[in-house]
PDB file of C-alpha atoms in Angstrom:
ATOM      1  CA  MET A 167      -3.775 -48.835 -22.227  1.00  0.00           C
ATOM      2  CA  THR A 168      -3.061 -45.633 -20.451  1.00  0.00           C
ATOM      3  CA  ASN A 169      -6.090 -43.049 -20.222  1.00  0.00           C
ATOM      4  CA  HIS A 170      -4.802 -39.522 -21.192  1.00  0.00           C
ATOM      5  CA  ILE A 171      -6.348 -36.616 -19.401  1.00  0.00           C
ATOM      6  CA  ALA A 172      -7.178 -33.440 -21.491  1.00  0.00           C
ATOM      7  CA  THR A 173      -4.345 -31.393 -20.301  1.00  0.00           C
ATOM      8  CA  GLU A 174      -1.574 -33.685 -21.607  1.00  0.00           C
ATOM      9  CA  TRP A 175      -2.280 -32.653 -25.194  1.00  0.00           C
ATOM     10  CA  ASN A 176       0.595 -30.160 -25.330  1.00  0.00           C
ATOM     11  CA  GLU A 177       2.684 -30.892 -22.184  1.00  0.00           C
ATOM     12  CA  ASN A 178       5.928 -31.399 -24.266  1.00  0.00           C
ATOM     13  CA  ALA A 179       5.517 -28.000 -25.915  1.00  0.00           C
ATOM     14  CA  GLY A 180       4.662 -26.294 -22.727  1.00  0.00           C
ATOM     15  CA  SER A 181       7.861 -27.218 -21.023  1.00  0.00           C
ATOM     16  CA  HIS A 182       9.492 -24.908 -23.360  1.00  0.00           C
ATOM     17  CA  THR A 183       7.362 -22.217 -22.645  1.00  0.00           C
ATOM     18  CA  LYS A 184       8.301 -19.446 -20.280  1.00  0.00           C
ATOM     19  CA  ILE A 185       6.137 -17.604 -17.753  1.00  0.00           C
ATOM     20  CA  ALA A 186       7.032 -14.708 -15.611  1.00  0.00           C
ATOM     21  CA  TYR A 187       5.026 -14.991 -12.463  1.00  0.00           C
ATOM     22  CA  ALA A 188       4.439 -12.060  -9.890  1.00  0.00           C
ATOM     23  CA  GLY A 189       2.718 -12.721  -6.655  1.00  0.00           C
ATOM     24  CA  SER A 190       3.125 -14.584  -3.504  1.00  0.00           C
ATOM     25  CA  ASP A 191      -0.449 -15.754  -2.308  1.00  0.00           C
ATOM     26  CA  LEU A 192      -0.875 -18.294  -4.913  1.00  0.00           C
ATOM     27  CA  LYS A 193       2.651 -18.926  -5.831  1.00  0.00           C
ATOM     28  CA  GLU A 194       3.202 -22.352  -4.158  1.00  0.00           C
ATOM     29  CA  LEU A 195      -0.341 -23.661  -5.550  1.00  0.00           C
ATOM     30  CA  VAL A 196       0.647 -22.500  -8.919  1.00  0.00           C
ATOM     31  CA  SER A 197       4.097 -23.952  -8.744  1.00  0.00           C
ATOM     32  CA  THR A 198       3.026 -27.426  -7.828  1.00  0.00           C
ATOM     33  CA  GLU A 199       0.747 -27.513 -10.960  1.00  0.00           C
ATOM     34  CA  LEU A 200       2.714 -25.707 -13.522  1.00  0.00           C
ATOM     35  CA  ASN A 201       6.295 -26.053 -12.597  1.00  0.00           C
ATOM     36  CA  PRO A 202       6.680 -29.581 -14.300  1.00  0.00           C
ATOM     37  CA  TYR A 203       5.224 -28.268 -17.477  1.00  0.00           C
ATOM     38  CA  PHE A 204       6.479 -24.626 -18.030  1.00  0.00           C
ATOM     39  CA  GLN A 205       9.857 -22.666 -17.191  1.00  0.00           C
ATOM     40  CA  ILE A 206       8.747 -20.264 -14.539  1.00  0.00           C
ATOM     41  CA  SER A 207      10.565 -17.124 -13.206  1.00  0.00           C
ATOM     42  CA  TYR A 208       9.132 -16.226  -9.818  1.00  0.00           C
ATOM     43  CA  ASN A 209       8.804 -12.464  -8.794  1.00  0.00           C
ATOM     44  CA  ASN A 210       7.355 -11.844  -5.330  1.00  0.00           C
ATOM     45  CA  THR A 211       6.255  -8.220  -6.283  1.00  0.00           C
ATOM     46  CA  LEU A 212       5.363  -6.219  -9.387  1.00  0.00           C
ATOM     47  CA  THR A 213       8.398  -4.313  -9.034  1.00  0.00           C
ATOM     48  CA  GLN A 214      10.630  -7.407  -9.342  1.00  0.00           C
ATOM     49  CA  LEU A 215       8.552  -8.612 -12.357  1.00  0.00           C
ATOM     50  CA  GLU A 216       9.122  -5.284 -14.076  1.00  0.00           C
ATOM     51  CA  GLU A 217      12.719  -5.470 -13.405  1.00  0.00           C
ATOM     52  CA  TYR A 218      13.081  -8.959 -14.522  1.00  0.00           C
ATOM     53  CA  LEU A 219      11.425  -8.066 -17.838  1.00  0.00           C
ATOM     54  CA  GLY A 220      13.474  -4.976 -18.343  1.00  0.00           C
ATOM     55  CA  ASN A 221      16.669  -7.440 -18.228  1.00  0.00           C
ATOM     56  CA  GLN A 222      15.127  -9.590 -20.954  1.00  0.00           C
ATOM     57  CA  SER A 223      16.346  -9.594 -24.643  1.00  0.00           C
ATOM     58  CA  ILE A 224      13.995 -10.228 -27.378  1.00  0.00           C
ATOM     59  CA  LEU A 225      15.140 -13.924 -27.349  1.00  0.00           C
ATOM     60  CA  THR A 226      14.759 -14.558 -23.479  1.00  0.00           C
ATOM     61  CA  LEU A 227      11.366 -12.712 -23.128  1.00  0.00           C
ATOM     62  CA  PRO A 228       8.679 -15.143 -21.535  1.00  0.00           C
ATOM     63  CA  GLU A 229       5.565 -15.881 -23.691  1.00  0.00           C
ATOM     64  CA  ILE A 230       3.208 -15.545 -20.619  1.00  0.00           C
ATOM     65  CA  ILE A 231       3.190 -13.099 -17.802  1.00  0.00           C
ATOM     66  CA  LEU A 232       1.136 -14.569 -15.016  1.00  0.00           C
ATOM     67  CA  ILE A 233       0.038 -12.154 -12.250  1.00  0.00           C
ATOM     68  CA  GLU A 234      -1.852 -12.196  -9.017  1.00  0.00           C
ATOM     69  CA  VAL A 235      -4.250  -9.207  -8.627  1.00  0.00           C
ATOM     70  CA  ASP A 236      -3.388  -7.009  -5.939  1.00  0.00           C
ATOM     71  CA  GLN A 237      -5.859  -5.122  -3.646  1.00  0.00           C
ATOM     72  CA  HIS A 238      -4.614  -1.609  -4.872  1.00  0.00           C
ATOM     73  CA  GLY A 239      -4.878  -2.365  -8.626  1.00  0.00           C
ATOM     74  CA  GLU A 240      -1.055  -1.895  -9.098  1.00  0.00           C
ATOM     75  CA  CYS A 241      -1.072  -4.706 -11.720  1.00  0.00           C
ATOM     76  CA  PHE A 242      -3.362  -2.946 -13.948  1.00  0.00           C
ATOM     77  CA  GLU A 243      -0.951   0.011 -13.877  1.00  0.00           C
ATOM     78  CA  LEU A 244       1.866  -2.451 -14.720  1.00  0.00           C
ATOM     79  CA  ILE A 245      -0.339  -3.921 -17.710  1.00  0.00           C
ATOM     80  CA  GLU A 246      -0.809  -0.602 -19.232  1.00  0.00           C
ATOM     81  CA  ARG A 247       3.001   0.164 -19.266  1.00  0.00           C
ATOM     82  CA  LEU A 248       3.573  -3.206 -20.729  1.00  0.00           C
ATOM     83  CA  LYS A 249       0.924  -2.902 -23.501  1.00  0.00           C
ATOM     84  CA  GLY A 250       2.403   0.505 -24.330  1.00  0.00           C
ATOM     85  CA  ASN A 251       5.684  -0.994 -24.808  1.00  0.00           C
ATOM     86  CA  PHE A 252       6.391  -2.391 -28.296  1.00  0.00           C
ATOM     87  CA  LEU A 253       8.466  -5.190 -26.946  1.00  0.00           C
ATOM     88  CA  PHE A 254       6.153  -6.450 -24.165  1.00  0.00           C
ATOM     89  CA  ASN A 255       2.642  -5.540 -25.815  1.00  0.00           C
ATOM     90  CA  GLY A 256       2.297  -9.055 -27.432  1.00  0.00           C
ATOM     91  CA  LEU A 257       2.727 -11.070 -24.442  1.00  0.00           C
ATOM     92  CA  ILE A 258       0.040 -13.234 -23.114  1.00  0.00           C
ATOM     93  CA  ILE A 259      -1.206 -11.819 -19.768  1.00  0.00           C
ATOM     94  CA  VAL A 260      -3.286 -13.818 -17.431  1.00  0.00           C
ATOM     95  CA  LEU A 261      -4.436 -12.585 -14.085  1.00  0.00           C
ATOM     96  CA  LEU A 262      -5.151 -14.716 -11.021  1.00  0.00           C
ATOM     97  CA  SER A 263      -7.291 -13.275  -8.066  1.00  0.00           C
ATOM     98  CA  LEU A 264      -8.318 -14.135  -4.709  1.00  0.00           C
ATOM     99  CA  SER A 265     -11.313 -11.649  -4.811  1.00  0.00           C
ATOM    100  CA  ASN A 266     -14.581 -12.127  -6.876  1.00  0.00           C
ATOM    101  CA  ASP A 267     -14.749  -8.355  -7.410  1.00  0.00           C
ATOM    102  CA  LYS A 268     -16.579  -7.247 -10.411  1.00  0.00           C
ATOM    103  CA  ASP A 269     -14.569  -4.024 -10.698  1.00  0.00           C
ATOM    104  CA  LEU A 270     -11.322  -5.948 -11.054  1.00  0.00           C
ATOM    105  CA  LYS A 271     -12.652  -8.149 -13.770  1.00  0.00           C
ATOM    106  CA  GLN A 272     -14.163  -5.022 -15.495  1.00  0.00           C
ATOM    107  CA  ARG A 273     -10.802  -3.453 -15.455  1.00  0.00           C
ATOM    108  CA  ALA A 274      -8.958  -6.383 -16.811  1.00  0.00           C
ATOM    109  CA  SER A 275     -11.437  -6.789 -19.707  1.00  0.00           C
ATOM    110  CA  GLN A 276     -10.849  -3.148 -20.527  1.00  0.00           C
ATOM    111  CA  LEU A 277      -7.110  -3.809 -20.591  1.00  0.00           C
ATOM    112  CA  LYS A 278      -7.892  -6.943 -22.997  1.00  0.00           C
ATOM    113  CA  VAL A 279      -5.760  -9.266 -20.676  1.00  0.00           C
ATOM    114  CA  HIS A 280      -6.266 -12.877 -22.224  1.00  0.00           C
ATOM    115  CA  ASP A 281      -7.646 -14.432 -19.047  1.00  0.00           C
ATOM    116  CA  PHE A 282      -8.716 -13.654 -15.490  1.00  0.00           C
ATOM    117  CA  TYR A 283      -9.119 -16.546 -12.953  1.00  0.00           C
ATOM    118  CA  ILE A 284     -10.869 -16.299  -9.468  1.00  0.00           C
ATOM    119  CA  TYR A 285      -9.391 -18.734  -6.952  1.00  0.00           C
ATOM    120  CA  PRO A 286     -10.454 -21.354  -6.337  1.00  0.00           C
ATOM    121  CA  PHE A 287     -10.247 -22.632  -9.945  1.00  0.00           C
ATOM    122  CA  PRO A 288      -9.133 -25.933 -11.349  1.00  0.00           C
ATOM    123  CA  LEU A 289      -5.181 -25.537 -11.919  1.00  0.00           C
ATOM    124  CA  SER A 290      -5.574 -28.147 -14.813  1.00  0.00           C
ATOM    125  CA  ASP A 291      -7.749 -25.816 -16.538  1.00  0.00           C
ATOM    126  CA  LEU A 292      -5.299 -22.943 -15.962  1.00  0.00           C
ATOM    127  CA  ARG A 293      -2.456 -25.397 -17.282  1.00  0.00           C
ATOM    128  CA  GLU A 294      -4.484 -26.313 -20.584  1.00  0.00           C
ATOM    129  CA  ARG A 295      -5.497 -22.597 -21.203  1.00  0.00           C
ATOM    130  CA  LEU A 296      -2.005 -21.455 -20.985  1.00  0.00           C
ATOM    131  CA  ASN A 297      -0.869 -24.182 -23.519  1.00  0.00           C
ATOM    132  CA  PHE A 298      -3.874 -23.079 -25.789  1.00  0.00           C
ATOM    133  CA  LEU A 299      -3.036 -19.383 -25.816  1.00  0.00           C
ATOM    134  CA  VAL A 300       0.585 -20.087 -26.573  1.00  0.00           C
ATOM    135  CA  LYS A 301      -0.539 -22.556 -29.463  1.00  0.00           C
ATOM    136  CA  PHE A 302      -3.102 -20.055 -30.778  1.00  0.00           C
ATOM    137  CA  LYS A 303      -0.515 -17.043 -30.561  1.00  0.00           C
ATOM    138  CA  LEU A 304       1.679 -19.488 -32.851  1.00  0.00           C
ATOM    139  CA  ILE A 305      -0.939 -19.988 -35.298  1.00  0.00           C
ATOM    140  CA  LYS A 306      -2.571 -16.718 -35.346  1.00  0.00           C
ATOM    141  CA  PRO A 307      -0.172 -15.205 -38.002  1.00  0.00           C
ATOM    142  CA  LYS A 308      -1.023 -18.139 -40.299  1.00  0.00           C
ATOM    143  CA  LEU A 309      -4.792 -17.600 -39.948  1.00  0.00           C
ATOM    144  CA  ALA A 310      -4.339 -14.016 -41.046  1.00  0.00           C
ATOM    145  CA  GLU A 311      -2.194 -15.140 -44.219  1.00  0.00           C
ATOM    146  CA  ILE A 312      -5.157 -17.467 -44.922  1.00  0.00           C
ATOM    147  CA  SER A 313      -7.721 -14.839 -44.468  1.00  0.00           C
ATOM    148  CA  LYS A 314      -5.696 -12.498 -46.702  1.00  0.00           C
ATOM    149  CA  GLU A 315      -5.419 -15.015 -49.478  1.00  0.00           C
ATOM    150  CA  ALA A 316      -9.177 -15.866 -49.281  1.00  0.00           C
ATOM    151  CA  SER A 317     -10.160 -12.293 -49.658  1.00  0.00           C
ATOM    152  CA  SER A 318      -7.749 -11.489 -52.542  1.00  0.00           C
ATOM    153  CA  GLN A 319      -9.311 -14.580 -54.553  1.00  0.00           C
TER     154      GLN A 319
END
């Protein structure tokens, strides 16, 4: 009998999940852990990520945007633009940082990003969390319908 680890609960669904990644410092590390389970489009810069997203159709958009936080906070400006765009405002946004700067975490919280990870962190936790966020996004409309039905009765 094989013991399954907790992160295996949604591996097959994750393999169809698309991630748009921006950054270079953690790219190799993240790639090693996530590549077998997700379809990842790598972009070294925020500009490349924005160009990549601009070339997508509603059918080819990634479900998740995974961004390394830069020292100048340019990632937050990009997130503001994405959240202001009807096509992109529903995407799951997760930030990765090499810095444990409280101001960065606060800014991310103000922008309502889904998660903010400070390296080092267990990459298996990241993988599991990304799977959960995608699954929750899929069931969220169902939860809203159930809530409406319950309140109308």
